[in-house]
Every structure is written in structure tokens, then in C-alpha cells.
PDB file of C-alpha atoms in Angstrom:
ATOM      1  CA  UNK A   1      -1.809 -21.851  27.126  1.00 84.00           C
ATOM      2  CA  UNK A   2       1.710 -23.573  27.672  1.00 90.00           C
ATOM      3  CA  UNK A   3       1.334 -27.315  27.441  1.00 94.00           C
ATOM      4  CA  UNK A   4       4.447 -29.501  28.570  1.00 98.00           C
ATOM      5  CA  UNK A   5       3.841 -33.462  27.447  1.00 98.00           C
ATOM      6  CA  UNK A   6       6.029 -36.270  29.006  1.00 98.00           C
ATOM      7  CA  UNK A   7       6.383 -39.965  27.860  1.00 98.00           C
ATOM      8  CA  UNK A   8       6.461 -42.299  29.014  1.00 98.00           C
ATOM      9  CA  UNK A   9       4.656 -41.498  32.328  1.00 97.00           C
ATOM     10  CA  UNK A  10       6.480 -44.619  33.731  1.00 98.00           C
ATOM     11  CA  UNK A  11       9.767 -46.468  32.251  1.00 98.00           C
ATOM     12  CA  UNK A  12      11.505 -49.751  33.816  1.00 98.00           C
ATOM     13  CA  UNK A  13      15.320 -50.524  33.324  1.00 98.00           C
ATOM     14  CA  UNK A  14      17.554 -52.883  33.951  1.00 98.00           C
ATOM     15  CA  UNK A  15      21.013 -51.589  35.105  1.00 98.00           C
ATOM     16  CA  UNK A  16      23.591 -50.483  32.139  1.00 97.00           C
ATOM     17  CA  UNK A  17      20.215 -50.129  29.485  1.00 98.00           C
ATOM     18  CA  UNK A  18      20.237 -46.713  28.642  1.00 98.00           C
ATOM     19  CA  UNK A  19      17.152 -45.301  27.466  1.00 98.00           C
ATOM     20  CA  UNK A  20      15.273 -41.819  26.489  1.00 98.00           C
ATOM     21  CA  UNK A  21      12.921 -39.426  28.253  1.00 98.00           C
ATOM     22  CA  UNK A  22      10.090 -37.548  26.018  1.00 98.00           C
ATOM     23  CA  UNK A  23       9.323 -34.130  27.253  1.00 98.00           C
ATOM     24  CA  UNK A  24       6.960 -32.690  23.831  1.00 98.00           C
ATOM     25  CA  UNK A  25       5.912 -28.940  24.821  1.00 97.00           C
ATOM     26  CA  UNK A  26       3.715 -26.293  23.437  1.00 94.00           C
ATOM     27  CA  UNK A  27       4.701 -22.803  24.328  1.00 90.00           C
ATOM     28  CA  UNK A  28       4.259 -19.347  23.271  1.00 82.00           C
ATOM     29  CA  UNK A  29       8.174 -18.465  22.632  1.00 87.00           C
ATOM     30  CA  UNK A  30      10.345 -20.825  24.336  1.00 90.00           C
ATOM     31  CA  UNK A  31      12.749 -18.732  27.077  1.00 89.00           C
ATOM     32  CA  UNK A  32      14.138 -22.051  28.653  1.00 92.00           C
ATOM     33  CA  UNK A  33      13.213 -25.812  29.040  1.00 96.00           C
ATOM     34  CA  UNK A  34      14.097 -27.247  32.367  1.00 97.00           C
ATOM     35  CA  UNK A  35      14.090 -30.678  33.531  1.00 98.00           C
ATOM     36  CA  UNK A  36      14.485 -31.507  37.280  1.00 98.00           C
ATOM     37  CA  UNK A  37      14.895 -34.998  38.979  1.00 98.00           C
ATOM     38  CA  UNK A  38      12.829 -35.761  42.195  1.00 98.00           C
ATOM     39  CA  UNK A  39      12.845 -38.577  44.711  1.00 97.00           C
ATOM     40  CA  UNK A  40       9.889 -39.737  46.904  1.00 94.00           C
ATOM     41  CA  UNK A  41       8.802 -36.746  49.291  1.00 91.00           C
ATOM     42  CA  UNK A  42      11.757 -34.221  47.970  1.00 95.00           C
ATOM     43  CA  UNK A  43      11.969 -31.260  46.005  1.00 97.00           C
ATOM     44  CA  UNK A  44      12.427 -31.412  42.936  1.00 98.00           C
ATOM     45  CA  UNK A  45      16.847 -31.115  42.466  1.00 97.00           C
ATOM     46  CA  UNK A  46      17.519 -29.005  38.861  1.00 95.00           C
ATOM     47  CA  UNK A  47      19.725 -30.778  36.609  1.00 96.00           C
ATOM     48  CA  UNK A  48      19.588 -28.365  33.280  1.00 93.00           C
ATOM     49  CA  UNK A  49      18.075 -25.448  31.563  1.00 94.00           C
ATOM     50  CA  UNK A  50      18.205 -25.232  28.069  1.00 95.00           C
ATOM     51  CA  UNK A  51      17.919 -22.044  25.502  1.00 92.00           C
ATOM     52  CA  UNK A  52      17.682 -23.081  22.029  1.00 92.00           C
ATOM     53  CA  UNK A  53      17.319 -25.833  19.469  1.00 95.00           C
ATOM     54  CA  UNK A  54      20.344 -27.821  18.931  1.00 96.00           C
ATOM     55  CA  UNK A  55      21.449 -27.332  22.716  1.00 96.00           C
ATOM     56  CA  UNK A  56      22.903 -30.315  24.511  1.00 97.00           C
ATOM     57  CA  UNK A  57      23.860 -30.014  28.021  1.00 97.00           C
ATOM     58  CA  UNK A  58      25.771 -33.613  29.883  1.00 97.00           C
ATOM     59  CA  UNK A  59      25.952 -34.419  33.912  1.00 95.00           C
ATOM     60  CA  UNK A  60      27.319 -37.521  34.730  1.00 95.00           C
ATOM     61  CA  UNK A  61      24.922 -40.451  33.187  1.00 97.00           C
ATOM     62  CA  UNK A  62      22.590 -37.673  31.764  1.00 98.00           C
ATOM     63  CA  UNK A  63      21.885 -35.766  28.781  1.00 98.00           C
ATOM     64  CA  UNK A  64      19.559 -33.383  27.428  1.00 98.00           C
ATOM     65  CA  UNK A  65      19.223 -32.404  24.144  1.00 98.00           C
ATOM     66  CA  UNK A  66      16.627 -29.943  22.906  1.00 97.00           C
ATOM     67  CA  UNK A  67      14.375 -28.990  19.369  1.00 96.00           C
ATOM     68  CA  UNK A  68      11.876 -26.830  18.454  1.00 93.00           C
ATOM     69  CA  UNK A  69       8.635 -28.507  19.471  1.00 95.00           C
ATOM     70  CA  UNK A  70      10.508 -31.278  21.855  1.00 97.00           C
ATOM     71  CA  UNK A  71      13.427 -32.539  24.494  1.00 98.00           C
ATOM     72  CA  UNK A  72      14.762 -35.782  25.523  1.00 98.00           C
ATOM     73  CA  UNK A  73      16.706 -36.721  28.375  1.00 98.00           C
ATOM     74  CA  UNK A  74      18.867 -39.848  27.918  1.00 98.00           C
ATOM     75  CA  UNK A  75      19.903 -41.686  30.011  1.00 98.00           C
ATOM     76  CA  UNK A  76      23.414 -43.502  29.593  1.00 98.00           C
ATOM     77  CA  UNK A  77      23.895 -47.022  31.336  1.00 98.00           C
ATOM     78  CA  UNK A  78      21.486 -46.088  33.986  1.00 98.00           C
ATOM     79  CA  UNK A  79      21.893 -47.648  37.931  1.00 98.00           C
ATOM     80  CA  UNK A  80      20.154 -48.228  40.312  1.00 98.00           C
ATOM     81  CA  UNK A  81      20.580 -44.579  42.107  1.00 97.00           C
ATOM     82  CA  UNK A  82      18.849 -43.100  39.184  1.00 98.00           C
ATOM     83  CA  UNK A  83      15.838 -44.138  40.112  1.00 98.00           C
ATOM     84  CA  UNK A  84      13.294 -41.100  40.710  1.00 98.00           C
ATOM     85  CA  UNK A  85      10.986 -39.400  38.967  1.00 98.00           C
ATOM     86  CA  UNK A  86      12.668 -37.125  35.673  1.00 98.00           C
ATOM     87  CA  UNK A  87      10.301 -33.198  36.140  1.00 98.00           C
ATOM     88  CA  UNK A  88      10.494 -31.480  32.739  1.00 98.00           C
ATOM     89  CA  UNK A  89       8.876 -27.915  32.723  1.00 98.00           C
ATOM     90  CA  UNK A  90       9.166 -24.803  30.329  1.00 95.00           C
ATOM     91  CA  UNK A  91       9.394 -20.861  30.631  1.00 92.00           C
ATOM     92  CA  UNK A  92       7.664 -19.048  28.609  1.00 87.00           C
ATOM     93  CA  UNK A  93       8.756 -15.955  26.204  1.00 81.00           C
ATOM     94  CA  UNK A  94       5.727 -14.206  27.179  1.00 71.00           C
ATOM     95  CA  UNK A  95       2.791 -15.063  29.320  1.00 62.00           C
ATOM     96  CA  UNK A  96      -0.927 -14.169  28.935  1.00 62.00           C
ATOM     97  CA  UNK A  97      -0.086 -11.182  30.439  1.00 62.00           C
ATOM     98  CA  UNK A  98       2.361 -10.431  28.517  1.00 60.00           C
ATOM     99  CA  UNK A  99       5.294 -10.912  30.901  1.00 61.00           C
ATOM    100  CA  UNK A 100       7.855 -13.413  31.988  1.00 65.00           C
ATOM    101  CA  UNK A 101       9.060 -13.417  35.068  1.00 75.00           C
ATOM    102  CA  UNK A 102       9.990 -16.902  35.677  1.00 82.00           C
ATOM    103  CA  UNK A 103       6.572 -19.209  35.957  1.00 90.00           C
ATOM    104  CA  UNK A 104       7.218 -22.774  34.815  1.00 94.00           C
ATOM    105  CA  UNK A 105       4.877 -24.906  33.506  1.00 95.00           C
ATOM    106  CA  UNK A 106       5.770 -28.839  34.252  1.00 98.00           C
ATOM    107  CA  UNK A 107       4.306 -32.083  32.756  1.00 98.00           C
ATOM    108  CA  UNK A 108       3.345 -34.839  34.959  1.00 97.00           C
ATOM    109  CA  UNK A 109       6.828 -36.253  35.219  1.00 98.00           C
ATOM    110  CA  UNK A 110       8.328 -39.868  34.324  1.00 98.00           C
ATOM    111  CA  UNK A 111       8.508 -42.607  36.571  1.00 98.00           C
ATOM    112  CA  UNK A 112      12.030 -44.301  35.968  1.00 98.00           C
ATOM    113  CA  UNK A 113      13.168 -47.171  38.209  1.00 98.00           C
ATOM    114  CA  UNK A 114      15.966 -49.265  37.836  1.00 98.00           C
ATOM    115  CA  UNK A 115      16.716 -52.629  38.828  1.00 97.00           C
ATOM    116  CA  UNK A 116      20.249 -54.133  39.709  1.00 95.00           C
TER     117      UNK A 116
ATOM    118  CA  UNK B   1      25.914 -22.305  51.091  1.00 67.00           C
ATOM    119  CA  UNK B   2      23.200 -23.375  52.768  1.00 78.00           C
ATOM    120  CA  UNK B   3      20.336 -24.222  49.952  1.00 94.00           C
ATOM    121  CA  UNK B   4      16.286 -23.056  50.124  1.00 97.00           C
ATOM    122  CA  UNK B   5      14.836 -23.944  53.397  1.00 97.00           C
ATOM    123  CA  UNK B   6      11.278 -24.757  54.158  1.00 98.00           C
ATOM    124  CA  UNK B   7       9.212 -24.968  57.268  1.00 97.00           C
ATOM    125  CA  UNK B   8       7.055 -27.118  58.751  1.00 97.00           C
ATOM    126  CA  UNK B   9       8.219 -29.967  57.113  1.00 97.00           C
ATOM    127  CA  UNK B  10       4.429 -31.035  57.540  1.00 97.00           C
ATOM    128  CA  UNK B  11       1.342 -30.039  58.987  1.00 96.00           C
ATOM    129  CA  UNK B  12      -1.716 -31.366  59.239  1.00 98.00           C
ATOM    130  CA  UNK B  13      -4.975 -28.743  59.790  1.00 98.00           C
ATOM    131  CA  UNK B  14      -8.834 -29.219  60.397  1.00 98.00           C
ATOM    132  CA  UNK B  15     -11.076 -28.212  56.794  1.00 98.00           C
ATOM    133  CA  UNK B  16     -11.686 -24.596  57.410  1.00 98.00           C
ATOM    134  CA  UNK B  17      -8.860 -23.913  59.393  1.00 98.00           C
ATOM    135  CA  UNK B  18      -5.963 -20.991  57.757  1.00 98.00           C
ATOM    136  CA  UNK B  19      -2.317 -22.133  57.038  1.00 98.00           C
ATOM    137  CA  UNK B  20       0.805 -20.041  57.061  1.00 98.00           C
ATOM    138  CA  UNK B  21       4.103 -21.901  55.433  1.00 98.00           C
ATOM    139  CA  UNK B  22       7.411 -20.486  55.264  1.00 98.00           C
ATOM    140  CA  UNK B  23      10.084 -20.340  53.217  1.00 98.00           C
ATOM    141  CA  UNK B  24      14.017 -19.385  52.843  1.00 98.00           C
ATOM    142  CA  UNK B  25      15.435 -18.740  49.487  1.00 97.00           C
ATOM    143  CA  UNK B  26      19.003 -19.910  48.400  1.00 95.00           C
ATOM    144  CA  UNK B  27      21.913 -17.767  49.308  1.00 94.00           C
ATOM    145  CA  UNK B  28      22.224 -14.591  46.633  1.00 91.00           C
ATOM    146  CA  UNK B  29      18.784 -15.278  44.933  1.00 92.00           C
ATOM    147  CA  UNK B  30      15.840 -12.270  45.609  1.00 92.00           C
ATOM    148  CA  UNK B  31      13.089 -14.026  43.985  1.00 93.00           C
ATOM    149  CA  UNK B  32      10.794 -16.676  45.203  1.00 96.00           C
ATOM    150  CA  UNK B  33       8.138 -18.843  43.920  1.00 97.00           C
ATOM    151  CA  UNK B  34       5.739 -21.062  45.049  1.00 98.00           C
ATOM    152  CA  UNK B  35       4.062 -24.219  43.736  1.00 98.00           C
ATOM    153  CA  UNK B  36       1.557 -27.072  44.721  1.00 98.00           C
ATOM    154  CA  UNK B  37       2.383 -30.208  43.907  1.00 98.00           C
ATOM    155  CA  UNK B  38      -0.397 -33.225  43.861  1.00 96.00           C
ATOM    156  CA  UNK B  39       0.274 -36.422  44.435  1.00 93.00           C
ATOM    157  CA  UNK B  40       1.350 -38.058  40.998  1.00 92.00           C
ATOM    158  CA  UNK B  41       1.241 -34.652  39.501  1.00 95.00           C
ATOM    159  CA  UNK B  42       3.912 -31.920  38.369  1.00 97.00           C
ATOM    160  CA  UNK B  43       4.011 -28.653  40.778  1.00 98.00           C
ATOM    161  CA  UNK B  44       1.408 -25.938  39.391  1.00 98.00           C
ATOM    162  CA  UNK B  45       2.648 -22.626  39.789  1.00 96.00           C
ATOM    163  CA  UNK B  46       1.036 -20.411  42.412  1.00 97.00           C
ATOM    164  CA  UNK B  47       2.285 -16.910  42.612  1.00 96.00           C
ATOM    165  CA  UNK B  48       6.143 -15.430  42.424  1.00 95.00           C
ATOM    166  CA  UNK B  49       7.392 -12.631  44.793  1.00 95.00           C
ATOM    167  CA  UNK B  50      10.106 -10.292  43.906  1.00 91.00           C
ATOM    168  CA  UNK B  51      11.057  -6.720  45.439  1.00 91.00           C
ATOM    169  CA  UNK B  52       8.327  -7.536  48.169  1.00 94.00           C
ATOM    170  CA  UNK B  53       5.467  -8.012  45.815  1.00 94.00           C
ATOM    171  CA  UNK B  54       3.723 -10.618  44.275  1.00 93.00           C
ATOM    172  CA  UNK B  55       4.197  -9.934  40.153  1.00 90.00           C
ATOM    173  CA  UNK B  56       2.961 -12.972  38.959  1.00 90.00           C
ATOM    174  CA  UNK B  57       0.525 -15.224  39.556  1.00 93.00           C
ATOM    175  CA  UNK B  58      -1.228 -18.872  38.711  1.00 93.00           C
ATOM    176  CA  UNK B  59      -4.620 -20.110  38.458  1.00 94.00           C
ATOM    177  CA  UNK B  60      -5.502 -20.492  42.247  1.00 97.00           C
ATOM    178  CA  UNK B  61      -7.911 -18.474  44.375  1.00 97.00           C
ATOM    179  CA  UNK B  62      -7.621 -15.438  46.475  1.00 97.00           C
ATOM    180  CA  UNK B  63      -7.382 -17.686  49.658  1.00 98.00           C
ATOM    181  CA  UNK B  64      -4.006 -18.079  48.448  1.00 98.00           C
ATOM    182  CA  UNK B  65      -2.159 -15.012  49.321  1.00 98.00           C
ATOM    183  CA  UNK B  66       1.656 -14.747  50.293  1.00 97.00           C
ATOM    184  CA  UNK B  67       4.428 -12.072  51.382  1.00 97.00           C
ATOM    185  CA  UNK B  68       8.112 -11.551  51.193  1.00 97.00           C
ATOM    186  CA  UNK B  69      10.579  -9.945  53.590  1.00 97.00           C
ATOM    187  CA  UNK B  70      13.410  -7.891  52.822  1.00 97.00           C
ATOM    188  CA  UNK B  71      15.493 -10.446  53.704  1.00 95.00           C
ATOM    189  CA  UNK B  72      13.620 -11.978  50.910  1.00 96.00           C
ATOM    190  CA  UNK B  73      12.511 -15.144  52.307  1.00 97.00           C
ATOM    191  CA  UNK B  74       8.971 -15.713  51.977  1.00 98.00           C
ATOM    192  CA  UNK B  75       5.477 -16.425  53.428  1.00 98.00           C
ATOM    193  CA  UNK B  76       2.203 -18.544  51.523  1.00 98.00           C
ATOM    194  CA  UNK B  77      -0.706 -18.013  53.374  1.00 98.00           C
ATOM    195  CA  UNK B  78      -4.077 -20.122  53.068  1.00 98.00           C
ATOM    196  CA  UNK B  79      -7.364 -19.918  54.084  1.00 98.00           C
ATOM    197  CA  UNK B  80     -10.317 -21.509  54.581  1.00 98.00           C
ATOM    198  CA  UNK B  81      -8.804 -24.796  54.202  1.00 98.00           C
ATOM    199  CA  UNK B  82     -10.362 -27.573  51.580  1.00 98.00           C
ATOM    200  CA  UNK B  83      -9.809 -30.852  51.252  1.00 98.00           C
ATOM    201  CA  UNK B  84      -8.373 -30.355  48.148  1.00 97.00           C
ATOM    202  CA  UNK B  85      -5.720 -27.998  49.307  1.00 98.00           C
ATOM    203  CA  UNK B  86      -3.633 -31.528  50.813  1.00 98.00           C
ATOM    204  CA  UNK B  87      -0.576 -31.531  49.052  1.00 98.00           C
ATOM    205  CA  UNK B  88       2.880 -30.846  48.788  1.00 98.00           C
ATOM    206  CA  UNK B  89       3.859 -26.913  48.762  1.00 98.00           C
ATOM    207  CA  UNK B  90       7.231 -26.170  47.403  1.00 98.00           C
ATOM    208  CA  UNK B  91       8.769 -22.927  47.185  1.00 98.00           C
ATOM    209  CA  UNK B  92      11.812 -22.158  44.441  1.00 97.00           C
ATOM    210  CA  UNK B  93      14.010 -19.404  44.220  1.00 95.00           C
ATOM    211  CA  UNK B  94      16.334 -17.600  41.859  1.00 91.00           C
ATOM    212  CA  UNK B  95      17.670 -14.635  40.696  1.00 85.00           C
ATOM    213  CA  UNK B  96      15.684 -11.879  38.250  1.00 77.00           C
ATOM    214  CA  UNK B  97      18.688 -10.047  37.323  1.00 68.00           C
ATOM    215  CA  UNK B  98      21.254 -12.130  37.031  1.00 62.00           C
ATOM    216  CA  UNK B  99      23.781 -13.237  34.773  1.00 61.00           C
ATOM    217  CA  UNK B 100      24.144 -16.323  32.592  1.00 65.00           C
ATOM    218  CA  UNK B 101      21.906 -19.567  33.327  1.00 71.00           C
ATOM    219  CA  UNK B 102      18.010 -18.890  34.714  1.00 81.00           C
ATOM    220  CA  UNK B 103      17.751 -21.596  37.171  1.00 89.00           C
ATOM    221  CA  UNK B 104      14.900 -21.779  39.796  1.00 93.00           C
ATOM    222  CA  UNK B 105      15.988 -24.304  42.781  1.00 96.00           C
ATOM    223  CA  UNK B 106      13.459 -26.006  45.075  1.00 97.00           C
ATOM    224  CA  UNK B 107      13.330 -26.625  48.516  1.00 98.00           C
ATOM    225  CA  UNK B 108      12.110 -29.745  50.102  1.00 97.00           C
ATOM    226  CA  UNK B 109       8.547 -28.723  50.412  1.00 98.00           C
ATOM    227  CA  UNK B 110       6.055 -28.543  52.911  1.00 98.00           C
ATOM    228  CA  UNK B 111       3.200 -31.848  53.080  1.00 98.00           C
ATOM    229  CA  UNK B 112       0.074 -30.271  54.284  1.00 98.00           C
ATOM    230  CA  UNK B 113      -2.941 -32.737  54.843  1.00 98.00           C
ATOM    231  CA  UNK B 114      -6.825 -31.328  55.588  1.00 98.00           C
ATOM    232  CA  UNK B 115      -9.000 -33.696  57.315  1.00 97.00           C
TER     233      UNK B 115
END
């Protein structure tokens, strides 16, 4: 069964200390890793997918970088604005069933709140 | 381009009672799925529609059911209404045969509470 891991669940700044996200996943043939940013009683906004080991993809403050068994999302002299909670979720190769059509599997998400 | 839409925006319903929650996918995608999302939790996938019929599907009980238009937007149905079903219902969409990036984009999700 897919298993997506994040760390820490809950991560305090203070504005312009960048830090990293831990997203550690378990998957049966990795066909994307997605992370998604979400504010109190919102949807969850997509920032990035990404394919393969060695990926990095950059928006703004943010960037996600990928291996085999884990991704991080760092964050880059973070404000106050960034505060939310960072959704990182993967798509499998193949499910039980032996099809993908586009199920993602999320961990619990990491708290990240920054103060001016 | 107007993004995925969602309606109610909440809704609260009597234990027992059936639900039906609707939802609009982004311009140009055909697919839609839906999730439930805890409180403190990530969203757990519940079923995905595509072509009119439901092809894939989560860990969550036949009183979950759903439909899809041919306008594609969408439909989660559910009955029999638990106290455990309070939560926040989010439907995604994207595109199955598309070019380039997979991306699956949320709408702002539906809070349903069971007393």
C-alpha cells in the first residue's frame, strides 16, 4: 500500500529563516510526487508535480527537489504569507488493481507558520 | 478561466439523513475526483469519474456513490449519514489525456457537519 510520510508535522519560523519540508514516501512505481499548499478552510492550491529523481522544480520562495525514496520542499527566506499548511501526496505507477488513473495518496501535511 | 467550483459551501444534516454535493471541474479538464478531508488530516481519496463512470475507487463504503454529467461536472452522493462522515469534501479535476504535466487542481471544498 502507498505510504506518504511528512516531517515535521508542525515547523515555526521566523521571517527570512529558510528551512526544509520532509515528504519520505513508499510507493509501488513512482508516476508523480505532488505537493500542494493549503490555508485554513481552502482547497488545497498545487504548487508542483514532479517525475523523477534528480528533478527540481522553483516558484517564487519555493523549491522542490525530489529522490528515490524522498522530497523536500525548501523554503527560501520564508514571510509571513507563507504561512499554511505544505500537502505532499504521490501517484502511483500502478495501483492494487493494477491501474493508474490519477488517485493520490497524501501524508498528513506540515504545519508552517511564520512570524514577522 | 474560471477554476473548479463547489457547492454548498457547507451543510449541516441530521445522522441518518442522505447528502448530495456538487461539483464543477476546471475549464478543459474531463476528469474529476473526490476526496474527504478530516480535520488535521490529508484528503483520502474517494472515487474518480471519467467518461461518465466511476473507474477508480478508495477505501469508503457503498453509501458513497457519485455521478458525472457530460458536461463533466460532477455529483458525490451520501447516505445514511454518520457522525463520522463530518468533514471537508473536496473535489479535484484534471485531464486523462493530456499533454505534458499531470496536475489535479482542487476546489474549495464542501464542510459537511452530522449532528
Amino acid at each position: 500500500e502507498d505510504q506518504v510520510t511528512q516531517s515535521p508535522e508542525a515547523l515555526r519560523l521566523q521571517e527570512g529563516e529558510s528551512s526544509s519540508l520532509n515528504c519520505s514516501y513508499t510507493v509501488s512505481g513512482l508516476r508523480g510526487l505532488f505537493w500542494y499548499r493549503q490555508d485554513p478552510g481552502k482547497g488545497p492550491e498545487f504548487l508542483f508535480t514532479l517525475y523523477s529523481a534528480g528533478e527540481e522544480k522553483e516558484k517564487e520562495r519555493l523549491k522542490a527537489t525530489l529522490t528515490k525514496k524522498e522530497s523536500f520542499l525548501h523554503i527560501t527566506a520564508p514571510k509571513p504569507e507563507d504561512s499554511a499548511t505544505y500537502l505532499c501526496a504521490v501517484r502511483p505507477r500502478r495501483d492494487a488493481g493494477g491501474t493508474s488513473y490519477g488517485k493520490l495518496t497524501f501524508g498528513q501535511g506540515t504545519i508552517l507558520t511564520v512570524h514577522p | 478561466d474560471a477554476g473548479v467550483t463547489q457547492s454548498p459551501t457547507h451543510l449541516i444534516k441530521t445522522r441518518g439523513q442522505q447528502v448530495t454535493l456538487r461539483c464543477s471541474p476546471k475549464s478543459g479538464h474531463d476528469t474529476v475526483s473526490w476526496y474527504q478531508q478530516a480535520l488535521g488530516q490529508g484528503p483520502q481519496f474517494i472515487f474518480q469519474y471519467y467518461e461518465e463512470e466511476e473507474r477508480q475507487r478508495g477505501n469508503f463504503p457503498d453509501r458513497f456513490s457519485g455521478h458525472q454529467f457530460p458536461n463533466y461536472s460532477s455529483e458525490l452522493n451520501v447516505n445514511a449519514l454518520l457522525l463520522g462522515d463530518s468533514a471537508l469534501y473536496l473535489c479535484a479535476s484534471s485531464v486523462t489525456m493530456g499533454q505534458g504535466s499531470y496536475e489535479q487542481y482542487f476546489g474549495p471544498g464542501t464542510r459537511l457537519t452530522v449532528t
